[in-house]
Tab-separated table of N, CA, C and O in Angstrom:
chain	number	residue	atom	x	y	z
A	1025	MET	N	-50.744	93.919	144.749
A	1025	MET	CA	-52.110	94.372	144.869
A	1025	MET	C	-52.990	93.277	145.456
A	1025	MET	O	-53.941	93.579	146.155
A	1026	ALA	N	-52.655	92.023	145.170
A	1026	ALA	CA	-53.471	90.923	145.694
A	1026	ALA	C	-53.488	90.921	147.216
A	1026	ALA	O	-54.483	90.530	147.826
A	1027	SER	N	-52.401	91.354	147.815
A	1027	SER	CA	-52.331	91.363	149.283
A	1027	SER	C	-53.261	92.400	149.896
A	1027	SER	O	-53.511	92.370	151.097
A	1028	LEU	N	-53.796	93.285	149.088
A	1028	LEU	CA	-54.671	94.347	149.593
A	1028	LEU	C	-56.158	94.024	149.481
A	1028	LEU	O	-56.980	94.790	149.959
A	1029	VAL	N	-56.489	92.912	148.840
A	1029	VAL	CA	-57.897	92.562	148.659
A	1029	VAL	C	-58.308	91.487	149.668
A	1029	VAL	O	-57.463	90.780	150.222
A	1030	LYS	N	-59.612	91.361	149.890
A	1030	LYS	CA	-60.110	90.407	150.882
A	1030	LYS	C	-59.963	88.958	150.432
A	1030	LYS	O	-59.832	88.062	151.261
A	1031	ARG	N	-60.038	88.721	149.118
A	1031	ARG	CA	-59.932	87.350	148.597
A	1031	ARG	C	-58.801	87.274	147.570
A	1031	ARG	O	-59.048	87.230	146.368
A	1032	PRO	N	-57.553	87.251	148.023
A	1032	PRO	CA	-56.422	87.275	147.088
A	1032	PRO	C	-56.374	86.078	146.141
A	1032	PRO	O	-55.804	86.185	145.053
A	1033	ALA	N	-56.983	84.970	146.513
A	1033	ALA	CA	-57.006	83.807	145.613
A	1033	ALA	C	-57.837	84.092	144.365
A	1033	ALA	O	-57.688	83.424	143.338
A	1034	LYS	N	-58.710	85.099	144.434
A	1034	LYS	CA	-59.580	85.462	143.306
A	1034	LYS	C	-59.024	86.647	142.510
A	1034	LYS	O	-59.694	87.176	141.630
A	1035	PHE	N	-57.824	87.067	142.823
A	1035	PHE	CA	-57.220	88.238	142.169
A	1035	PHE	C	-56.253	87.800	141.080
A	1035	PHE	O	-55.413	86.923	141.295
A	1036	VAL	N	-56.358	88.421	139.906
A	1036	VAL	CA	-55.429	88.166	138.806
A	1036	VAL	C	-55.318	89.443	137.976
A	1036	VAL	O	-56.278	90.199	137.847
A	1037	GLY	N	-54.132	89.676	137.435
A	1037	GLY	CA	-53.942	90.827	136.556
A	1037	GLY	C	-54.112	90.424	135.107
A	1037	GLY	O	-53.784	89.294	134.719
A	1038	MET	N	-54.649	91.352	134.320
A	1038	MET	CA	-54.768	91.145	132.874
A	1038	MET	C	-54.307	92.424	132.189
A	1038	MET	O	-54.853	93.488	132.441
A	1039	HIS	N	-53.295	92.309	131.340
A	1039	HIS	CA	-52.754	93.452	130.619
A	1039	HIS	C	-53.181	93.370	129.163
A	1039	HIS	O	-52.693	92.531	128.409
A	1040	PHE	N	-54.124	94.246	128.787
A	1040	PHE	CA	-54.579	94.352	127.404
A	1040	PHE	C	-53.732	95.412	126.706
A	1040	PHE	O	-53.267	96.360	127.329
A	1041	PHE	N	-53.558	95.283	125.401
A	1041	PHE	CA	-52.749	96.213	124.631
A	1041	PHE	C	-53.641	97.137	123.820
A	1041	PHE	O	-54.725	96.758	123.385
A	1042	ASN	N	-53.176	98.357	123.616
A	1042	ASN	CA	-53.928	99.362	122.867
A	1042	ASN	C	-53.535	99.348	121.395
A	1042	ASN	O	-52.349	99.183	121.083
A	1043	PRO	N	-54.498	99.551	120.536
A	1043	PRO	CA	-55.936	99.628	120.800
A	1043	PRO	C	-56.510	98.225	121.045
A	1043	PRO	O	-56.235	97.295	120.280
A	1044	VAL	N	-57.258	98.094	122.099
A	1044	VAL	CA	-57.766	96.788	122.539
A	1044	VAL	C	-58.539	96.049	121.447
A	1044	VAL	O	-58.346	94.842	121.279
A	1045	PRO	N	-59.394	96.710	120.666
A	1045	PRO	CA	-60.133	95.953	119.638
A	1045	PRO	C	-59.226	95.356	118.552
A	1045	PRO	O	-59.597	94.385	117.903
A	1046	VAL	N	-58.034	95.900	118.376
A	1046	VAL	CA	-57.139	95.463	117.310
A	1046	VAL	C	-56.072	94.481	117.811
A	1046	VAL	O	-55.783	93.481	117.154
A	1047	MET	N	-55.509	94.768	118.941
A	1047	MET	CA	-54.386	93.969	119.446
A	1047	MET	C	-54.892	92.656	120.018
A	1047	MET	O	-55.855	92.622	120.773
A	1048	LYS	N	-54.231	91.572	119.661
A	1048	LYS	CA	-54.720	90.227	119.992
A	1048	LYS	C	-54.153	89.647	121.283
A	1048	LYS	O	-54.645	88.644	121.771
A	1049	LEU	N	-53.114	90.254	121.836
A	1049	LEU	CA	-52.448	89.668	122.998
A	1049	LEU	C	-52.993	90.199	124.321
A	1049	LEU	O	-53.318	91.376	124.432
A	1050	VAL	N	-53.058	89.310	125.304
A	1050	VAL	CA	-53.344	89.678	126.694
A	1050	VAL	C	-52.316	88.961	127.563
A	1050	VAL	O	-52.112	87.755	127.414
A	1051	GLU	N	-51.663	89.717	128.428
A	1051	GLU	CA	-50.766	89.109	129.405
A	1051	GLU	C	-51.571	88.876	130.679
A	1051	GLU	O	-52.170	89.799	131.212
A	1052	VAL	N	-51.612	87.642	131.145
A	1052	VAL	CA	-52.314	87.280	132.374
A	1052	VAL	C	-51.256	87.112	133.463
A	1052	VAL	O	-50.297	86.356	133.289
A	1053	ILE	N	-51.454	87.828	134.562
A	1053	ILE	CA	-50.447	87.878	135.611
A	1053	ILE	C	-51.040	87.424	136.935
A	1053	ILE	O	-51.659	88.211	137.661
A	1054	PRO	N	-50.896	86.152	137.278
A	1054	PRO	CA	-51.382	85.697	138.575
A	1054	PRO	C	-50.429	86.157	139.683
A	1054	PRO	O	-49.217	86.169	139.492
A	1055	ALA	N	-51.003	86.537	140.801
A	1055	ALA	CA	-50.196	86.869	141.974
A	1055	ALA	C	-49.771	85.569	142.653
A	1055	ALA	O	-50.260	84.481	142.312
A	1056	LEU	N	-48.886	85.673	143.610
A	1056	LEU	CA	-48.469	84.477	144.345
A	1056	LEU	C	-49.658	83.792	145.016
A	1056	LEU	O	-49.701	82.579	145.136
A	1057	GLN	N	-50.648	84.585	145.432
A	1057	GLN	CA	-51.816	84.056	146.147
A	1057	GLN	C	-52.942	83.623	145.213
A	1057	GLN	O	-53.930	83.057	145.662
A	1058	THR	N	-52.838	83.902	143.930
A	1058	THR	CA	-53.919	83.621	142.990
A	1058	THR	C	-54.148	82.116	142.855
A	1058	THR	O	-53.205	81.353	142.643
A	1059	GLY	N	-55.405	81.709	142.935
A	1059	GLY	CA	-55.763	80.305	142.744
A	1059	GLY	C	-55.723	79.936	141.273
A	1059	GLY	O	-55.965	80.776	140.399
A	1060	GLN	N	-55.438	78.673	141.001
A	1060	GLN	CA	-55.362	78.208	139.614
A	1060	GLN	C	-56.689	78.421	138.881
A	1060	GLN	O	-56.703	78.758	137.698
A	1061	GLU	N	-57.815	78.233	139.582
A	1061	GLU	CA	-59.113	78.414	138.919
A	1061	GLU	C	-59.316	79.860	138.480
A	1061	GLU	O	-59.948	80.128	137.453
A	1062	THR	N	-58.758	80.812	139.215
A	1062	THR	CA	-58.858	82.226	138.827
A	1062	THR	C	-58.009	82.485	137.591
A	1062	THR	O	-58.454	83.172	136.660
A	1063	THR	N	-56.816	81.926	137.555
A	1063	THR	CA	-55.960	82.066	136.377
A	1063	THR	C	-56.628	81.428	135.167
A	1063	THR	O	-56.669	82.022	134.081
A	1064	ASP	N	-57.178	80.241	135.355
A	1064	ASP	CA	-57.870	79.562	134.248
A	1064	ASP	C	-59.054	80.380	133.740
A	1064	ASP	O	-59.302	80.440	132.536
A	1065	LEU	N	-59.779	81.011	134.647
A	1065	LEU	CA	-60.917	81.844	134.267
A	1065	LEU	C	-60.452	83.052	133.442
A	1065	LEU	O	-61.074	83.396	132.430
A	1066	ALA	N	-59.355	83.674	133.840
A	1066	ALA	CA	-58.819	84.813	133.090
A	1066	ALA	C	-58.379	84.389	131.694
A	1066	ALA	O	-58.634	85.085	130.705
A	1067	LEU	N	-57.729	83.240	131.589
A	1067	LEU	CA	-57.311	82.732	130.284
A	1067	LEU	C	-58.512	82.429	129.396
A	1067	LEU	O	-58.519	82.745	128.199
A	1068	ALA	N	-59.546	81.832	129.981
A	1068	ALA	CA	-60.774	81.529	129.229
A	1068	ALA	C	-61.477	82.804	128.791
A	1068	ALA	O	-62.000	82.882	127.667
A	1069	MET	N	-61.490	83.808	129.662
A	1069	MET	CA	-62.127	85.077	129.310
A	1069	MET	C	-61.398	85.729	128.141
A	1069	MET	O	-62.035	86.223	127.195
A	1070	ALA	N	-60.080	85.721	128.180
A	1070	ALA	CA	-59.308	86.291	127.078
A	1070	ALA	C	-59.628	85.575	125.768
A	1070	ALA	O	-59.834	86.208	124.732
A	1071	LYS	N	-59.690	84.251	125.829
A	1071	LYS	CA	-60.007	83.469	124.627
A	1071	LYS	C	-61.406	83.803	124.112
A	1071	LYS	O	-61.608	83.959	122.909
A	1072	LYS	N	-62.359	83.937	125.023
A	1072	LYS	CA	-63.734	84.274	124.631
A	1072	LYS	C	-63.803	85.649	123.967
A	1072	LYS	O	-64.653	85.891	123.111
A	1073	LEU	N	-62.883	86.530	124.348
A	1073	LEU	CA	-62.815	87.864	123.745
A	1073	LEU	C	-62.039	87.873	122.428
A	1073	LEU	O	-61.828	88.915	121.818
A	1074	GLY	N	-61.595	86.677	121.995
A	1074	GLY	CA	-60.859	86.580	120.736
A	1074	GLY	C	-59.385	86.920	120.872
A	1074	GLY	O	-58.721	87.219	119.880
A	1075	LYS	N	-58.871	86.850	122.073
A	1075	LYS	CA	-57.472	87.192	122.327
A	1075	LYS	C	-56.642	85.932	122.535
A	1075	LYS	O	-57.162	84.877	122.899
A	1076	THR	N	-55.348	86.072	122.322
A	1076	THR	CA	-54.387	85.043	122.698
A	1076	THR	C	-53.784	85.490	124.014
A	1076	THR	O	-53.321	86.630	124.128
A	1077	ALA	N	-53.790	84.613	124.994
A	1077	ALA	CA	-53.286	84.972	126.317
A	1077	ALA	C	-52.017	84.206	126.642
A	1077	ALA	O	-51.859	83.044	126.262
A	1078	ILE	N	-51.122	84.884	127.330
A	1078	ILE	CA	-49.943	84.249	127.900
A	1078	ILE	C	-49.958	84.526	129.401
A	1078	ILE	O	-50.610	85.472	129.845
A	1079	THR	N	-49.270	83.710	130.162
A	1079	THR	CA	-49.119	83.994	131.586
A	1079	THR	C	-47.668	84.363	131.854
A	1079	THR	O	-46.750	83.910	131.161
A	1080	CYS	N	-47.480	85.221	132.840
A	1080	CYS	CA	-46.135	85.618	133.228
A	1080	CYS	C	-46.131	86.042	134.694
A	1080	CYS	O	-47.177	86.317	135.273
A	1081	LYS	N	-44.940	86.076	135.258
A	1081	LYS	CA	-44.788	86.498	136.638
A	1081	LYS	C	-45.062	87.989	136.762
A	1081	LYS	O	-44.928	88.746	135.801
A	1082	ASP	N	-45.399	88.405	137.954
A	1082	ASP	CA	-45.666	89.813	138.242
A	1082	ASP	C	-44.349	90.549	138.443
A	1082	ASP	O	-43.824	90.618	139.557
A	1083	THR	N	-43.802	91.050	137.345
A	1083	THR	CA	-42.575	91.834	137.370
A	1083	THR	C	-42.787	93.068	136.504
A	1083	THR	O	-43.661	93.069	135.630
A	1084	PRO	N	-42.017	94.127	136.726
A	1084	PRO	CA	-42.173	95.328	135.895
A	1084	PRO	C	-42.049	94.998	134.409
A	1084	PRO	O	-41.098	94.341	133.989
A	1085	GLY	N	-43.028	95.419	133.653
A	1085	GLY	CA	-43.010	95.239	132.214
A	1085	GLY	C	-43.584	93.942	131.713
A	1085	GLY	O	-43.778	93.786	130.517
A	1086	PHE	N	-43.835	93.004	132.635
A	1086	PHE	CA	-44.331	91.685	132.238
A	1086	PHE	C	-43.423	91.128	131.142
A	1086	PHE	O	-42.215	91.078	131.337
A	1087	VAL	N	-43.936	90.737	129.983
A	1087	VAL	CA	-43.088	90.187	128.920
A	1087	VAL	C	-42.848	91.230	127.826
A	1087	VAL	O	-41.705	91.583	127.530
A	1088	VAL	N	-43.917	91.742	127.241
A	1088	VAL	CA	-43.785	92.609	126.074
A	1088	VAL	C	-42.995	93.869	126.392
A	1088	VAL	O	-42.011	94.188	125.715
A	1089	ASN	N	-43.382	94.591	127.414
A	1089	ASN	CA	-42.690	95.844	127.708
A	1089	ASN	C	-41.287	95.625	128.262
A	1089	ASN	O	-40.424	96.480	128.100
A	1090	ARG	N	-41.046	94.480	128.863
A	1090	ARG	CA	-39.697	94.170	129.354
A	1090	ARG	C	-38.743	94.003	128.172
A	1090	ARG	O	-37.548	94.270	128.283
A	1091	LEU	N	-39.271	93.566	127.021
A	1091	LEU	CA	-38.469	93.476	125.797
A	1091	LEU	C	-38.513	94.770	124.984
A	1091	LEU	O	-37.514	95.184	124.400
A	1092	LEU	N	-39.675	95.410	124.938
A	1092	LEU	CA	-39.872	96.577	124.087
A	1092	LEU	C	-39.111	97.810	124.565
A	1092	LEU	O	-38.527	98.539	123.758
A	1093	VAL	N	-39.097	98.063	125.849
A	1093	VAL	CA	-38.475	99.290	126.356
A	1093	VAL	C	-36.986	99.369	126.019
A	1093	VAL	O	-36.536	100.379	125.468
A	1094	PRO	N	-36.172	98.330	126.283
A	1094	PRO	CA	-34.758	98.474	125.897
A	1094	PRO	C	-34.566	98.561	124.378
A	1094	PRO	O	-33.651	99.231	123.900
A	1095	TYR	N	-35.441	97.913	123.630
A	1095	TYR	CA	-35.390	98.008	122.170
A	1095	TYR	C	-35.590	99.459	121.730
A	1095	TYR	O	-34.832	99.992	120.912
A	1096	LEU	N	-36.596	100.120	122.286
A	1096	LEU	CA	-36.861	101.512	121.929
A	1096	LEU	C	-35.747	102.440	122.408
A	1096	LEU	O	-35.367	103.382	121.712
A	1097	LEU	N	-35.231	102.174	123.596
A	1097	LEU	CA	-34.117	102.979	124.095
A	1097	LEU	C	-32.893	102.818	123.191
A	1097	LEU	O	-32.195	103.795	122.900
A	1098	ASP	N	-32.631	101.611	122.712
A	1098	ASP	CA	-31.516	101.394	121.787
A	1098	ASP	C	-31.746	102.106	120.456
A	1098	ASP	O	-30.805	102.652	119.874
A	1099	ALA	N	-32.974	102.112	119.969
A	1099	ALA	CA	-33.272	102.830	118.729
A	1099	ALA	C	-32.976	104.318	118.903
A	1099	ALA	O	-32.391	104.953	118.017
A	1100	ALA	N	-33.338	104.860	120.043
A	1100	ALA	CA	-33.066	106.273	120.298
A	1100	ALA	C	-31.569	106.531	120.452
A	1100	ALA	O	-31.064	107.576	120.031
A	1101	ARG	N	-30.847	105.586	121.044
A	1101	ARG	CA	-29.389	105.735	121.165
A	1101	ARG	C	-28.723	105.738	119.782
A	1101	ARG	O	-27.770	106.477	119.537
A	1102	ILE	N	-29.237	104.903	118.869
A	1102	ILE	CA	-28.715	104.883	117.494
A	1102	ILE	C	-28.960	106.232	116.830
A	1102	ILE	O	-28.088	106.771	116.143
A	1103	LEU	N	-30.132	106.801	117.042
A	1103	LEU	CA	-30.442	108.124	116.502
A	1103	LEU	C	-29.498	109.165	117.089
A	1103	LEU	O	-28.920	109.974	116.363
A	1104	GLU	N	-29.313	109.132	118.399
A	1104	GLU	CA	-28.443	110.092	119.079
A	1104	GLU	C	-27.007	110.001	118.564
A	1104	GLU	O	-26.329	111.021	118.410
A	1105	ALA	N	-26.546	108.790	118.277
A	1105	ALA	CA	-25.179	108.587	117.805
A	1105	ALA	C	-25.001	108.991	116.344
A	1105	ALA	O	-23.884	108.976	115.826
A	1106	GLY	N	-26.106	109.319	115.660
A	1106	GLY	CA	-26.015	109.739	114.266
A	1106	GLY	C	-25.855	108.599	113.292
A	1106	GLY	O	-25.462	108.812	112.143
A	1107	VAL	N	-26.165	107.380	113.716
A	1107	VAL	CA	-26.044	106.216	112.837
A	1107	VAL	C	-27.013	106.326	111.667
A	1107	VAL	O	-26.668	105.994	110.529
A	1108	ALA	N	-28.217	106.799	111.923
A	1108	ALA	CA	-29.234	106.956	110.880
A	1108	ALA	C	-30.289	107.939	111.382
A	1108	ALA	O	-30.382	108.213	112.584
A	1109	SER	N	-31.088	108.437	110.436
A	1109	SER	CA	-32.186	109.331	110.810
A	1109	SER	C	-33.322	108.515	111.422
A	1109	SER	O	-33.380	107.286	111.251
A	1110	ALA	N	-34.238	109.190	112.115
A	1110	ALA	CA	-35.393	108.506	112.695
A	1110	ALA	C	-36.189	107.799	111.596
A	1110	ALA	O	-36.622	106.657	111.771
A	1111	GLU	N	-36.368	108.473	110.467
A	1111	GLU	CA	-37.123	107.866	109.367
A	1111	GLU	C	-36.432	106.608	108.844
A	1111	GLU	O	-37.081	105.589	108.595
A	1112	ASP	N	-35.105	106.656	108.713
A	1112	ASP	CA	-34.381	105.483	108.208
A	1112	ASP	C	-34.376	104.343	109.229
A	1112	ASP	O	-34.439	103.174	108.840
A	1113	ILE	N	-34.303	104.671	110.500
A	1113	ILE	CA	-34.379	103.633	111.535
A	1113	ILE	C	-35.751	102.961	111.474
A	1113	ILE	O	-35.855	101.733	111.499
A	1114	ASP	N	-36.800	103.770	111.379
A	1114	ASP	CA	-38.147	103.217	111.276
A	1114	ASP	C	-38.292	102.330	110.039
A	1114	ASP	O	-38.846	101.235	110.103
A	1115	THR	N	-37.791	102.806	108.896
A	1115	THR	CA	-37.880	102.043	107.655
A	1115	THR	C	-37.101	100.731	107.769
A	1115	THR	O	-37.589	99.670	107.356
A	1116	ALA	N	-35.911	100.789	108.352
A	1116	ALA	CA	-35.091	99.586	108.504
A	1116	ALA	C	-35.802	98.534	109.348
A	1116	ALA	O	-35.830	97.346	108.997
A	1117	MET	N	-36.388	98.946	110.457
A	1117	MET	CA	-37.044	97.988	111.338
A	1117	MET	C	-38.368	97.498	110.761
A	1117	MET	O	-38.743	96.346	110.961
A	1118	LYS	N	-39.051	98.365	110.030
A	1118	LYS	CA	-40.314	97.949	109.414
A	1118	LYS	C	-40.070	96.942	108.295
A	1118	LYS	O	-40.696	95.881	108.252
A	1119	LEU	N	-39.147	97.256	107.393
A	1119	LEU	CA	-38.914	96.384	106.244
A	1119	LEU	C	-37.972	95.234	106.548
A	1119	LEU	O	-38.087	94.170	105.946
A	1120	GLY	N	-37.051	95.412	107.479
A	1120	GLY	CA	-36.085	94.374	107.796
A	1120	GLY	C	-36.547	93.403	108.868
A	1120	GLY	O	-36.115	92.254	108.894
A	1121	CYS	N	-37.446	93.853	109.747
A	1121	CYS	CA	-37.873	93.006	110.871
A	1121	CYS	C	-39.385	92.915	111.027
A	1121	CYS	O	-39.872	92.260	111.950
A	1122	GLY	N	-40.124	93.604	110.173
A	1122	GLY	CA	-41.578	93.569	110.296
A	1122	GLY	C	-42.101	94.328	111.510
A	1122	GLY	O	-43.221	94.082	111.949
A	1123	MET	N	-41.296	95.250	112.042
A	1123	MET	CA	-41.714	96.032	113.201
A	1123	MET	C	-42.407	97.304	112.719
A	1123	MET	O	-42.055	97.850	111.679
A	1124	PRO	N	-43.365	97.801	113.484
A	1124	PRO	CA	-43.996	99.072	113.108
A	1124	PRO	C	-43.013	100.217	113.334
A	1124	PRO	O	-41.903	100.013	113.815
A	1125	MET	N	-43.441	101.417	113.004
A	1125	MET	CA	-42.582	102.576	113.208
A	1125	MET	C	-42.114	102.607	114.664
A	1125	MET	O	-42.903	102.430	115.582
A	1126	VAL	N	-40.847	102.831	114.834
A	1126	VAL	CA	-40.249	102.785	116.162
A	1126	VAL	C	-40.154	104.173	116.765
A	1126	VAL	O	-40.784	104.472	117.768
A	1127	LEU	N	-39.382	105.028	116.161
A	1127	LEU	CA	-39.101	106.329	116.762
A	1127	LEU	C	-40.237	107.326	116.583
A	1127	LEU	O	-40.574	108.049	117.502
A	1128	ARG	N	-40.827	107.358	115.397
A	1128	ARG	CA	-41.906	108.337	115.202
A	1128	ARG	C	-43.092	108.021	116.085
A	1128	ARG	O	-43.690	108.901	116.679
A	1129	THR	N	-43.451	106.758	116.216
A	1129	THR	CA	-44.593	106.389	117.052
A	1129	THR	C	-44.283	106.584	118.523
A	1129	THR	O	-44.996	107.270	119.241
A	1130	HIS	N	-43.209	105.994	118.991
A	1130	HIS	CA	-42.918	106.031	120.418
A	1130	HIS	C	-42.244	107.322	120.829
A	1130	HIS	O	-42.411	107.780	121.951
A	1131	GLY	N	-41.498	107.920	119.931
A	1131	GLY	CA	-40.819	109.164	120.272
A	1131	GLY	C	-41.763	110.323	120.431
A	1131	GLY	O	-41.616	111.125	121.336
A	1132	LEU	N	-42.758	110.417	119.574
A	1132	LEU	CA	-43.644	111.571	119.617
A	1132	LEU	C	-44.805	111.392	120.591
A	1132	LEU	O	-45.199	112.330	121.251
A	1133	HIS	N	-45.333	110.200	120.700
A	1133	HIS	CA	-46.547	110.003	121.476
A	1133	HIS	C	-46.323	109.371	122.840
A	1133	HIS	O	-47.145	109.486	123.711
A	1134	ARG	N	-45.214	108.673	122.995
A	1134	ARG	CA	-45.042	107.896	124.222
A	1134	ARG	C	-43.714	108.156	124.916
A	1134	ARG	O	-43.283	107.355	125.708
A	1135	ARG	N	-43.064	109.243	124.612
A	1135	ARG	CA	-41.757	109.490	125.207
A	1135	ARG	C	-41.821	109.441	126.722
A	1135	ARG	O	-40.992	108.798	127.355
A	1136	GLY	N	-42.807	110.075	127.313
A	1136	GLY	CA	-42.926	110.077	128.764
A	1136	GLY	C	-43.075	108.679	129.322
A	1136	GLY	O	-42.420	108.314	130.303
A	1137	ASN	N	-43.917	107.864	128.691
A	1137	ASN	CA	-44.093	106.483	129.146
A	1137	ASN	C	-42.815	105.677	128.987
A	1137	ASN	O	-42.454	104.896	129.868
A	1138	LEU	N	-42.136	105.833	127.868
A	1138	LEU	CA	-40.899	105.100	127.628
A	1138	LEU	C	-39.873	105.415	128.704
A	1138	LEU	O	-39.266	104.521	129.288
A	1139	LEU	N	-39.663	106.697	128.975
A	1139	LEU	CA	-38.660	107.084	129.956
A	1139	LEU	C	-39.054	106.653	131.355
A	1139	LEU	O	-38.221	106.166	132.124
A	1140	LEU	N	-40.325	106.780	131.690
A	1140	LEU	CA	-40.792	106.349	133.004
A	1140	LEU	C	-40.618	104.840	133.166
A	1140	LEU	O	-40.120	104.371	134.189
A	1141	CYS	N	-41.002	104.088	132.151
A	1141	CYS	CA	-40.842	102.622	132.217
A	1141	CYS	C	-39.378	102.245	132.341
A	1141	CYS	O	-39.013	101.383	133.150
A	1142	GLY	N	-38.522	102.865	131.536
A	1142	GLY	CA	-37.100	102.568	131.615
A	1142	GLY	C	-36.554	102.833	133.011
A	1142	GLY	O	-35.798	102.031	133.566
A	1143	GLU	N	-36.959	103.940	133.591
A	1143	GLU	CA	-36.499	104.293	134.938
A	1143	GLU	C	-36.984	103.286	135.986
A	1143	GLU	O	-36.217	102.826	136.833
A	1144	ILE	N	-38.256	102.915	135.903
A	1144	ILE	CA	-38.815	101.933	136.851
A	1144	ILE	C	-38.135	100.580	136.688
A	1144	ILE	O	-37.737	99.948	137.664
A	1145	PHE	N	-37.970	100.135	135.438
A	1145	PHE	CA	-37.347	98.838	135.184
A	1145	PHE	C	-35.897	98.839	135.679
A	1145	PHE	O	-35.415	97.852	136.220
A	1146	HIS	N	-35.183	99.957	135.462
A	1146	HIS	CA	-33.791	100.038	135.910
A	1146	HIS	C	-33.694	99.970	137.428
A	1146	HIS	O	-32.829	99.272	137.973
A	1147	LYS	N	-34.581	100.656	138.121
A	1147	LYS	CA	-34.576	100.610	139.589
A	1147	LYS	C	-34.851	99.190	140.088
A	1147	LYS	O	-34.258	98.747	141.061
A	1148	TYR	N	-35.737	98.478	139.408
A	1148	TYR	CA	-36.117	97.123	139.823
A	1148	TYR	C	-35.038	96.092	139.494
A	1148	TYR	O	-34.698	95.264	140.314
A	1149	THR	N	-34.519	96.143	138.262
A	1149	THR	CA	-33.608	95.093	137.796
A	1149	THR	C	-32.134	95.442	137.940
A	1149	THR	O	-31.302	94.538	137.938
A	1150	LYS	N	-31.820	96.727	137.979
A	1150	LYS	CA	-30.428	97.220	137.981
A	1150	LYS	C	-29.685	96.838	136.693
A	1150	LYS	O	-28.461	96.855	136.644
A	1151	GLU	N	-30.436	96.505	135.629
A	1151	GLU	CA	-29.827	96.134	134.355
A	1151	GLU	C	-29.515	97.390	133.543
A	1151	GLU	O	-30.364	98.265	133.383
A	1152	ALA	N	-28.309	97.457	133.008
A	1152	ALA	CA	-27.859	98.625	132.251
A	1152	ALA	C	-28.726	98.899	131.031
A	1152	ALA	O	-28.881	100.044	130.624
A	1153	ARG	N	-29.316	97.869	130.459
A	1153	ARG	CA	-30.124	98.065	129.248
A	1153	ARG	C	-31.343	98.946	129.501
A	1153	ARG	O	-31.927	99.478	128.567
A	1154	PHE	N	-31.727	99.114	130.751
A	1154	PHE	CA	-32.853	99.976	131.088
A	1154	PHE	C	-32.427	101.371	131.533
A	1154	PHE	O	-33.274	102.224	131.774
A	1155	ALA	N	-31.143	101.621	131.670
A	1155	ALA	CA	-30.658	102.927	132.118
A	1155	ALA	C	-31.024	103.990	131.089
A	1155	ALA	O	-30.933	103.760	129.882
A	1156	LEU	N	-31.427	105.132	131.573
A	1156	LEU	CA	-31.798	106.212	130.662
A	1156	LEU	C	-30.555	106.893	130.126
A	1156	LEU	O	-29.656	107.236	130.897
A	1157	PRO	N	-30.474	107.093	128.819
A	1157	PRO	CA	-29.328	107.776	128.240
A	1157	PRO	C	-29.391	109.284	128.491
A	1157	PRO	O	-30.417	109.811	128.918
A	1158	ALA	N	-28.294	109.955	128.217
A	1158	ALA	CA	-28.188	111.385	128.493
A	1158	ALA	C	-29.218	112.236	127.732
A	1158	ALA	O	-29.680	113.247	128.219
A	1159	TRP	N	-29.615	111.786	126.553
A	1159	TRP	CA	-30.528	112.558	125.713
A	1159	TRP	C	-31.969	112.567	126.220
A	1159	TRP	O	-32.822	113.248	125.677
A	1160	CYS	N	-32.281	111.805	127.247
A	1160	CYS	CA	-33.684	111.561	127.598
A	1160	CYS	C	-34.486	112.828	127.837
A	1160	CYS	O	-35.692	112.831	127.640
A	1161	GLY	N	-33.862	113.900	128.185
A	1161	GLY	CA	-34.616	115.131	128.397
A	1161	GLY	C	-34.907	115.907	127.125
A	1161	GLY	O	-35.726	116.801	127.122
A	1162	THR	N	-34.251	115.551	126.017
A	1162	THR	CA	-34.415	116.326	124.796
A	1162	THR	C	-35.085	115.577	123.665
A	1162	THR	O	-35.511	116.175	122.697
A	1163	TRP	N	-35.162	114.262	123.725
A	1163	TRP	CA	-35.709	113.472	122.606
A	1163	TRP	C	-37.193	113.592	122.525
A	1163	TRP	O	-37.926	113.643	123.446
């Protein structure tokens, strides 16, 4: 996107998480053309907003979603294989790892986003962990 603006040195991406007032993380994504002062300004702005900011390269999923999507796909694969119920998977991850509900939250409200992200990430990386499983049309 930076290549499409008149001043690419002043362009930087900022990925806020929903709900924005609650979530503390912001991913700051400088483009190849982004000047250091622009990146520094984005980091300072995030801090002023009470957020913790990280920087990462401009790749599909940045950091959080690049880790989260295969995790959610694996949770759904465990459900499909009959290893445990959705409720038990959610309980296991909540109490065993401090993770919020996995399948009920992402399965019911974000299935379309999960599958779309997995498909985009797989096309970009060619990594098997992003490949969509057979159940993707029914979950």
